[in-house]
Tab-separated table of N, CA and C in Angstrom:
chain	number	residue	atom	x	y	z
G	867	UNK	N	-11.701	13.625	-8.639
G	867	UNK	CA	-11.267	13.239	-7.305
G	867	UNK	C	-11.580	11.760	-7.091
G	868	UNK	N	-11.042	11.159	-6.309
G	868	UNK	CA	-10.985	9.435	-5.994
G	868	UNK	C	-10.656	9.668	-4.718
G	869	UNK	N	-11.708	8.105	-4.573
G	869	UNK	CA	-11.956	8.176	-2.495
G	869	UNK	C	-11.673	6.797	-2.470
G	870	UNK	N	-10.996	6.261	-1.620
G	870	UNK	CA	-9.217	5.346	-1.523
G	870	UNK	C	-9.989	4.673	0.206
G	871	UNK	N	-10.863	3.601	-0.072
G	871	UNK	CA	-11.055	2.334	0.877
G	871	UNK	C	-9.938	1.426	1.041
G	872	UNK	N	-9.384	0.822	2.073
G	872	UNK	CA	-8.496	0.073	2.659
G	872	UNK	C	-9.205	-1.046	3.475
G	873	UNK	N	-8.835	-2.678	2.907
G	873	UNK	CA	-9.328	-3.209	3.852
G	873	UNK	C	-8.229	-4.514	3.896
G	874	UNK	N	-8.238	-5.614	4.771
G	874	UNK	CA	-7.929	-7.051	4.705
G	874	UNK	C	-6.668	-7.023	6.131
G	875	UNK	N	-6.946	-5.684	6.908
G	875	UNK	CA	-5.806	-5.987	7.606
G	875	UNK	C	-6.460	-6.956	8.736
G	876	UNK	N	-5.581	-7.439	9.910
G	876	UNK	CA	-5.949	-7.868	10.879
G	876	UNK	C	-4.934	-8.555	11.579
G	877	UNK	N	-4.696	-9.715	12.795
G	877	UNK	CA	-3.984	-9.543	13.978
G	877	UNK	C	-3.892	-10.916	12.949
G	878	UNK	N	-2.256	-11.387	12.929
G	878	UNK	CA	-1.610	-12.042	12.239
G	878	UNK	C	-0.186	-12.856	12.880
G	879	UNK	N	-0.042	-14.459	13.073
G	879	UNK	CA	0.667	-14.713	13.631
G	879	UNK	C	2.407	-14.346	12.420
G	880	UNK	N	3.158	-14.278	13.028
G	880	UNK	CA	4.591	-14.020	12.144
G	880	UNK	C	4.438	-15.176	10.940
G	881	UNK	N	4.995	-14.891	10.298
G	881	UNK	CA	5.414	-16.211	8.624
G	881	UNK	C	3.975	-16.345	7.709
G	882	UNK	N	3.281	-15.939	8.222
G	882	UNK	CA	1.667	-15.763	7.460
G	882	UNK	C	1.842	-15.099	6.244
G	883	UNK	N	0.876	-15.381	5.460
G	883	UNK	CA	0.461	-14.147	4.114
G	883	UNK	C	-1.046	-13.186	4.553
G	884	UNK	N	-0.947	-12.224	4.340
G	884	UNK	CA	-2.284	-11.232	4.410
G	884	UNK	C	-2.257	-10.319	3.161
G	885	UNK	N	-3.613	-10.609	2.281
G	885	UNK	CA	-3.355	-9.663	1.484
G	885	UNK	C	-4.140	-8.082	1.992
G	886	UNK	N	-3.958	-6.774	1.219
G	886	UNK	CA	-4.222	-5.609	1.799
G	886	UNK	C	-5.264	-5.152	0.417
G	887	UNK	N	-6.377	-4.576	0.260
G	887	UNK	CA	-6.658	-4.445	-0.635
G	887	UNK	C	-6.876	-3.112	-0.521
G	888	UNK	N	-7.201	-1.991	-1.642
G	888	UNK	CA	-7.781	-0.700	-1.440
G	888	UNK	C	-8.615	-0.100	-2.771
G	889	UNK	N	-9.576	-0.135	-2.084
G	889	UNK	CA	-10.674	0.027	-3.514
G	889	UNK	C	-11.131	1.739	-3.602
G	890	UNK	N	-11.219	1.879	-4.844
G	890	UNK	CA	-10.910	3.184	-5.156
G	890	UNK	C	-12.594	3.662	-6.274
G	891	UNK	N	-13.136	4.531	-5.390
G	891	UNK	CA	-14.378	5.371	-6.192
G	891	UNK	C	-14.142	6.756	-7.093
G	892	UNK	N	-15.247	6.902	-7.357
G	892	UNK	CA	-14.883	8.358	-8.066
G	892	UNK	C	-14.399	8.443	-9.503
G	893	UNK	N	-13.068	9.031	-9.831
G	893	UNK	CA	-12.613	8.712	-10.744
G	893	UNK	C	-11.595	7.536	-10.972
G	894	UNK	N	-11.550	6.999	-12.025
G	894	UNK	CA	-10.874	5.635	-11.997
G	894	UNK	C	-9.712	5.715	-11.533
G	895	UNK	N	-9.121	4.830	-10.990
G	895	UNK	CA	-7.683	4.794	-10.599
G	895	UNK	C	-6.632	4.558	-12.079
G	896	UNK	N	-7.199	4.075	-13.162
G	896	UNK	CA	-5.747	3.915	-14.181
G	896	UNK	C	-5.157	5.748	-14.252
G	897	UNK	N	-5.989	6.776	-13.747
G	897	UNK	CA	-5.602	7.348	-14.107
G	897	UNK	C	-4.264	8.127	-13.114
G	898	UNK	N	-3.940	7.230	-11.918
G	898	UNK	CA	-3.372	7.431	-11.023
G	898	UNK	C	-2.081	6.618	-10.820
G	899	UNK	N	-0.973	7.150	-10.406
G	899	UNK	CA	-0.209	5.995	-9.916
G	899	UNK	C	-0.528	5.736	-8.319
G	900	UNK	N	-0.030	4.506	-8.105
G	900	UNK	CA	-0.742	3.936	-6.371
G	900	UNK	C	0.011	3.629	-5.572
G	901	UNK	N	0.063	4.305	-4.235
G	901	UNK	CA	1.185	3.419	-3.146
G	901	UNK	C	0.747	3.133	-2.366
G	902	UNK	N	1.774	2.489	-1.164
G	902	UNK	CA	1.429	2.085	0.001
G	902	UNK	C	1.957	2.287	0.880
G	903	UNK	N	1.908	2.166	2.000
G	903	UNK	CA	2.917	3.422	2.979
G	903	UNK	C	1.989	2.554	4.524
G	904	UNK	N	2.985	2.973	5.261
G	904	UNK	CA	3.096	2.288	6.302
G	904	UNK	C	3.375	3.200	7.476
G	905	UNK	N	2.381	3.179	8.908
G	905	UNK	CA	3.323	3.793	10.075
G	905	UNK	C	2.746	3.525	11.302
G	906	UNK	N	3.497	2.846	12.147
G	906	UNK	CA	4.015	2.091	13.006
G	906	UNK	C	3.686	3.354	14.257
G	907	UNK	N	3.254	2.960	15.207
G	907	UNK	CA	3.088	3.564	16.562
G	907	UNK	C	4.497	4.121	17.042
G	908	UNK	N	4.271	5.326	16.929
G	908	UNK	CA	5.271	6.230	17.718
G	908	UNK	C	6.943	6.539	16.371
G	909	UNK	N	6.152	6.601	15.049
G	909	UNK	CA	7.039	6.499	13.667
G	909	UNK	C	6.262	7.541	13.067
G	910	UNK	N	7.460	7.940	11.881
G	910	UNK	CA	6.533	8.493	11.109
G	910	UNK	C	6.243	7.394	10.140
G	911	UNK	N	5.296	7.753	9.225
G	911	UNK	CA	4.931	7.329	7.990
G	911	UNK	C	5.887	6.892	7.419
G	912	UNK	N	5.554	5.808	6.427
G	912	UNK	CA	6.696	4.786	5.545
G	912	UNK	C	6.522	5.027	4.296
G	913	UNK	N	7.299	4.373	3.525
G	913	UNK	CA	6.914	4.061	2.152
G	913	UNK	C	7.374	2.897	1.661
G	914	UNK	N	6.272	1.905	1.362
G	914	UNK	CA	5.925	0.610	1.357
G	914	UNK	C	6.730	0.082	-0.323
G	915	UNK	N	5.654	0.367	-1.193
G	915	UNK	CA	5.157	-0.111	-2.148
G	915	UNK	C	4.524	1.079	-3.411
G	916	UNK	N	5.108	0.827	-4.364
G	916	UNK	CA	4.143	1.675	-5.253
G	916	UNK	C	3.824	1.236	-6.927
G	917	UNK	N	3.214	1.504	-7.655
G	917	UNK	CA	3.111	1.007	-8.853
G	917	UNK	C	2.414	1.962	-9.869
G	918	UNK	N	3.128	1.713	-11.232
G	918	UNK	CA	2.897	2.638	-12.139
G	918	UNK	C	1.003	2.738	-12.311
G	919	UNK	N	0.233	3.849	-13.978
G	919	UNK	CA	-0.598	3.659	-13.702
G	919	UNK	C	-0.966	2.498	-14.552
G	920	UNK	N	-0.247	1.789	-15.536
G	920	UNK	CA	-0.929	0.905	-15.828
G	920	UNK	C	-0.338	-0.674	-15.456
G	921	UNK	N	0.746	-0.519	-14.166
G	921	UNK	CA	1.169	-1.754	-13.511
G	921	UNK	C	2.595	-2.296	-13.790
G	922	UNK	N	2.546	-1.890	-15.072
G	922	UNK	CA	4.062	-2.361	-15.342
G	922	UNK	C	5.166	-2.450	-14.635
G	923	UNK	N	5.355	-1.003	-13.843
G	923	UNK	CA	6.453	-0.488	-12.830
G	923	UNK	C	6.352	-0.690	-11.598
G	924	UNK	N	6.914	-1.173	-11.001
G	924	UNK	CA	6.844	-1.529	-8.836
G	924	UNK	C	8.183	-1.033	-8.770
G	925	UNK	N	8.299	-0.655	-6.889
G	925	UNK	CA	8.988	-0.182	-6.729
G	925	UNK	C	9.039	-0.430	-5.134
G	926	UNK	N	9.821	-1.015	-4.343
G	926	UNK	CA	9.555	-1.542	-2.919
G	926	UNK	C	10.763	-1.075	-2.060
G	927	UNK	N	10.394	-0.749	-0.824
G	927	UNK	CA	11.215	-0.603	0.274
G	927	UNK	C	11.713	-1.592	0.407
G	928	UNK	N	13.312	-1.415	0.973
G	928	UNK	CA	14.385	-2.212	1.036
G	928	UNK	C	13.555	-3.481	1.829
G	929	UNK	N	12.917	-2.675	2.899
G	929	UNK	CA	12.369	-3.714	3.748
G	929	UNK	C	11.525	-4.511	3.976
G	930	UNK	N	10.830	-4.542	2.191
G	930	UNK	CA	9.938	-5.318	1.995
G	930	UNK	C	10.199	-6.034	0.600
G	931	UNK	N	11.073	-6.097	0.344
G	931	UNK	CA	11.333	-5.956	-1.199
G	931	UNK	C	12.015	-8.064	-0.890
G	932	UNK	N	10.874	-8.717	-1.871
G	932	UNK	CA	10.913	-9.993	-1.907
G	932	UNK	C	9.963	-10.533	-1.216
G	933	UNK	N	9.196	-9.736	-0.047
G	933	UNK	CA	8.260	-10.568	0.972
G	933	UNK	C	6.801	-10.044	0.364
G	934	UNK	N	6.455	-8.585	-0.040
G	934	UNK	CA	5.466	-8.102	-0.574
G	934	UNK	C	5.666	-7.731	-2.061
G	935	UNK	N	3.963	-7.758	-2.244
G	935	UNK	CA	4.020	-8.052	-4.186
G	935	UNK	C	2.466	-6.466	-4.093
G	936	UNK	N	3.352	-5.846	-4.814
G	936	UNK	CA	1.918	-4.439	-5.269
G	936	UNK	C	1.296	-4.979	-6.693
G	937	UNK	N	0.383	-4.733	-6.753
G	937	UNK	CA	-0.374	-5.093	-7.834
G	937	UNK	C	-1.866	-4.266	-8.300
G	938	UNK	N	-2.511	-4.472	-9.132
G	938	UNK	CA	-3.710	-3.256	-9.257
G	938	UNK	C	-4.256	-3.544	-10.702
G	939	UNK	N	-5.829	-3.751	-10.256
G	939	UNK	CA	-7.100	-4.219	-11.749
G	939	UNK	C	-7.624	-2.857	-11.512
G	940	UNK	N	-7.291	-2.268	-13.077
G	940	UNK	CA	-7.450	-1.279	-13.038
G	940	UNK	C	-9.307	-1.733	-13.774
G	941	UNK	N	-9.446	-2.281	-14.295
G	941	UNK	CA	-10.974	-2.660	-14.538
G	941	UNK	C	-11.921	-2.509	-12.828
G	942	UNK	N	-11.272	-2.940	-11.894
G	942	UNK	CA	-11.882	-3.122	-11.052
G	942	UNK	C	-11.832	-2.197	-9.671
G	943	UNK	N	-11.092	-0.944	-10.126
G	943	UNK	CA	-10.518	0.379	-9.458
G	943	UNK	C	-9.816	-0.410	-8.523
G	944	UNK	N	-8.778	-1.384	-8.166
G	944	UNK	CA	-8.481	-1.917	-6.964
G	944	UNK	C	-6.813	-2.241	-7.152
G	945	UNK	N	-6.528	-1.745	-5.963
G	945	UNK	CA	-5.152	-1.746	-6.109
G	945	UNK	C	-4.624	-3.108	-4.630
G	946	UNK	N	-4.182	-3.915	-5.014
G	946	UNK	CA	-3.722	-4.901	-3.780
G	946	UNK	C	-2.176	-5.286	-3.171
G	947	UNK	N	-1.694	-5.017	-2.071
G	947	UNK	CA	-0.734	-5.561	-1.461
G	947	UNK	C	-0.921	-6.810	-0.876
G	948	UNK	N	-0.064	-7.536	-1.250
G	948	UNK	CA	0.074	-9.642	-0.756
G	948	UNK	C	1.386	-9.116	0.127
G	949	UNK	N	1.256	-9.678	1.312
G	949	UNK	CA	2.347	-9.540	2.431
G	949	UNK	C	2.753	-11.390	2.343
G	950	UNK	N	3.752	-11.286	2.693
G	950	UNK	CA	4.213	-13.189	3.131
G	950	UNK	C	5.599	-12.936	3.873
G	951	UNK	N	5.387	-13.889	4.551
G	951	UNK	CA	6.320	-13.803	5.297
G	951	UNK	C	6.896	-12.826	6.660
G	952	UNK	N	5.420	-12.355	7.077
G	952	UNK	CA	4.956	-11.379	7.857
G	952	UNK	C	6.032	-11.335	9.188
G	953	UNK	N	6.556	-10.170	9.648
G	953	UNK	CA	7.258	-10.440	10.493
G	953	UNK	C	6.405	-8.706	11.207
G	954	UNK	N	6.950	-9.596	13.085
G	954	UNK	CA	6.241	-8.710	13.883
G	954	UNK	C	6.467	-6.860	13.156
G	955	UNK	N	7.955	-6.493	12.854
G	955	UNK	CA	7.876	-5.279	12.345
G	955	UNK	C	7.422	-4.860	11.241
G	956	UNK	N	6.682	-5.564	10.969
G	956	UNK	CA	5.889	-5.039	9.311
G	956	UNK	C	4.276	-4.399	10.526
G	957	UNK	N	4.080	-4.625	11.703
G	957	UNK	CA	2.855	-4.439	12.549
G	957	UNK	C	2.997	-2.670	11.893
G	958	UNK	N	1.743	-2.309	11.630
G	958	UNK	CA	1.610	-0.747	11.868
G	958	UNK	C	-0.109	-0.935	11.107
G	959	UNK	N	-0.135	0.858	10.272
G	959	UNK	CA	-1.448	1.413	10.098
G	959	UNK	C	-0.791	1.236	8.551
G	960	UNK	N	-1.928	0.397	7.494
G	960	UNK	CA	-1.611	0.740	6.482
G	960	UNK	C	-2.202	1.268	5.601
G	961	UNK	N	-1.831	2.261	4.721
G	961	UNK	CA	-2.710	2.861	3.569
G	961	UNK	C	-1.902	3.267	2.633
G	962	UNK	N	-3.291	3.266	1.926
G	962	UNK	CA	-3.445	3.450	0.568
G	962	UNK	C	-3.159	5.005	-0.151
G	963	UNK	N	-2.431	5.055	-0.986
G	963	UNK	CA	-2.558	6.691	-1.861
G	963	UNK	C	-2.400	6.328	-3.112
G	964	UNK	N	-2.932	8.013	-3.552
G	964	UNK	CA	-3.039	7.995	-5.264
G	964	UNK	C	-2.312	9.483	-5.733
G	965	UNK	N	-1.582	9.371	-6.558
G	965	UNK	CA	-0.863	10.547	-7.348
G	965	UNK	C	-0.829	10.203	-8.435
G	966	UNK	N	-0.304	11.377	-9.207
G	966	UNK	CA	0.374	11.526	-10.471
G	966	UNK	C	1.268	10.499	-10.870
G	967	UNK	N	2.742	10.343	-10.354
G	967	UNK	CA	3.426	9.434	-10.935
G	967	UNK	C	4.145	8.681	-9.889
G	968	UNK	N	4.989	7.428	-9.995
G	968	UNK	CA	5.078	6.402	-9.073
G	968	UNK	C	6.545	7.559	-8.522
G	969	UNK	N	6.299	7.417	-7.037
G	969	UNK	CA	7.014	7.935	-6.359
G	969	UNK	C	7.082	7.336	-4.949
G	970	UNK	N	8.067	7.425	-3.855
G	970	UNK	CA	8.327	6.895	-2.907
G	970	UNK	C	8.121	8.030	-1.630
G	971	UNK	N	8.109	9.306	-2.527
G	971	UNK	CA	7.584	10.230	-1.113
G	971	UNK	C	6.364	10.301	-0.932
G	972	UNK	N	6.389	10.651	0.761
G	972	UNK	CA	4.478	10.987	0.525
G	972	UNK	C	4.172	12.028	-0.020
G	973	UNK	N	4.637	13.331	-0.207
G	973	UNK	CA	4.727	14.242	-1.122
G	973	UNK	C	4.229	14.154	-2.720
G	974	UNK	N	4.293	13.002	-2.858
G	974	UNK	CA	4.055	12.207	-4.404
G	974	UNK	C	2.666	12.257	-4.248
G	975	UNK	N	2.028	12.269	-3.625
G	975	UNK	CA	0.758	11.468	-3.343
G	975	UNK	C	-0.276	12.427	-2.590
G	976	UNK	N	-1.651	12.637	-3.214
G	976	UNK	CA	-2.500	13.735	-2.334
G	976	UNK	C	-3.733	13.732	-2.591
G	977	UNK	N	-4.052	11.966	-2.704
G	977	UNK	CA	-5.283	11.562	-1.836
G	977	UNK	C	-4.853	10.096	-0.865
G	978	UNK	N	-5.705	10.425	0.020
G	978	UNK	CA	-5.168	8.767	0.976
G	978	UNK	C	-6.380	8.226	1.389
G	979	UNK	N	-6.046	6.848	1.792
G	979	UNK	CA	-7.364	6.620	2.516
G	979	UNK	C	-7.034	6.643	3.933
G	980	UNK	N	-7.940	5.907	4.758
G	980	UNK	CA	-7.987	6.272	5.901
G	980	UNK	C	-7.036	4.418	6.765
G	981	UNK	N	-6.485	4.113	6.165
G	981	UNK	CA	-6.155	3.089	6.828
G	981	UNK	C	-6.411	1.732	7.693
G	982	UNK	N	-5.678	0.275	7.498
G	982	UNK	CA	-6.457	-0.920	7.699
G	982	UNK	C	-5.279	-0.981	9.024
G	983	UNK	N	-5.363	-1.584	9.692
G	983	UNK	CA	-4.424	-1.699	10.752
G	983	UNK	C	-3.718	-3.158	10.481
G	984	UNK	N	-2.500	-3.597	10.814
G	984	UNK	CA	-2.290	-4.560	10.592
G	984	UNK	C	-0.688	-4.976	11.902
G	985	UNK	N	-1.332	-6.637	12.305
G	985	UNK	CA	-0.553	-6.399	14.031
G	985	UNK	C	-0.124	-8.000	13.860
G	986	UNK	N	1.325	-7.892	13.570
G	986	UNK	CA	2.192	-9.194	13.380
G	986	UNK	C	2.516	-9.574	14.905
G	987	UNK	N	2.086	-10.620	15.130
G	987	UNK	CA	2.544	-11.393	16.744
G	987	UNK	C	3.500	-12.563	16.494
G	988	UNK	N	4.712	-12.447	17.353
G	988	UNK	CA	5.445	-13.231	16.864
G	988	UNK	C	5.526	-14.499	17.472
């Protein structure tokens, strides 16, 4: 089992970079694929970002795809999202999960952490 910390969010003017980090105990994360997922007050849940287990593979929502970069040291159990180009609707709760293989549902995925908040002002 692996226990999935989230941190680096915070209140962010629009066009900024914030990176998201999520550090992972327990058992190592190479042995996991990793996403990121997103949800916005009064939404359901998103799906951000995800990456194979040893990095090679990404895979991004339309609506982030060019502005955010997934990435992950698997030496260092840590899996990181770089945001740029921050726009007010990227604002929501973000976290971290771990599954089996890179997938875009949350269904894919069945450990999470508990989420960094993150609030684009434009």
């Amino acid at each position: 089992q692996v226990q999935l910390v989230e941190s680096g969010g915070g209140l962010v003017q629009a066009g900024v970079s914030l990176r998201l980090t999520c550090a992972a105990s327990g058992r190592t994360t190479s042995s996991y694929a990793m996403g990121w997922f997103r949800q916005a007050p009064g939404k359901e849940r998103e799906f951000v970002a995800a990456i194979s287990r040893s990095g090679p593979y990404t895979i991004y929502a339309d609506s982030v795809k060019g502005r955010f970069t997934i990435s992950r040291d698997n030496a260092k159990n840590t899996v990181y999202l770089q945001m740029s180009s921050l726009k007010p609707e990227d604002t929501a709760v973000y976290y971290c999960a771990a599954g089996p293989s890179t997938r875009t549902s949350l269904k894919g995925y069945d450990t999470w952490g508990q989420g960094t908040q993150v609030t684009v002002s434009s």
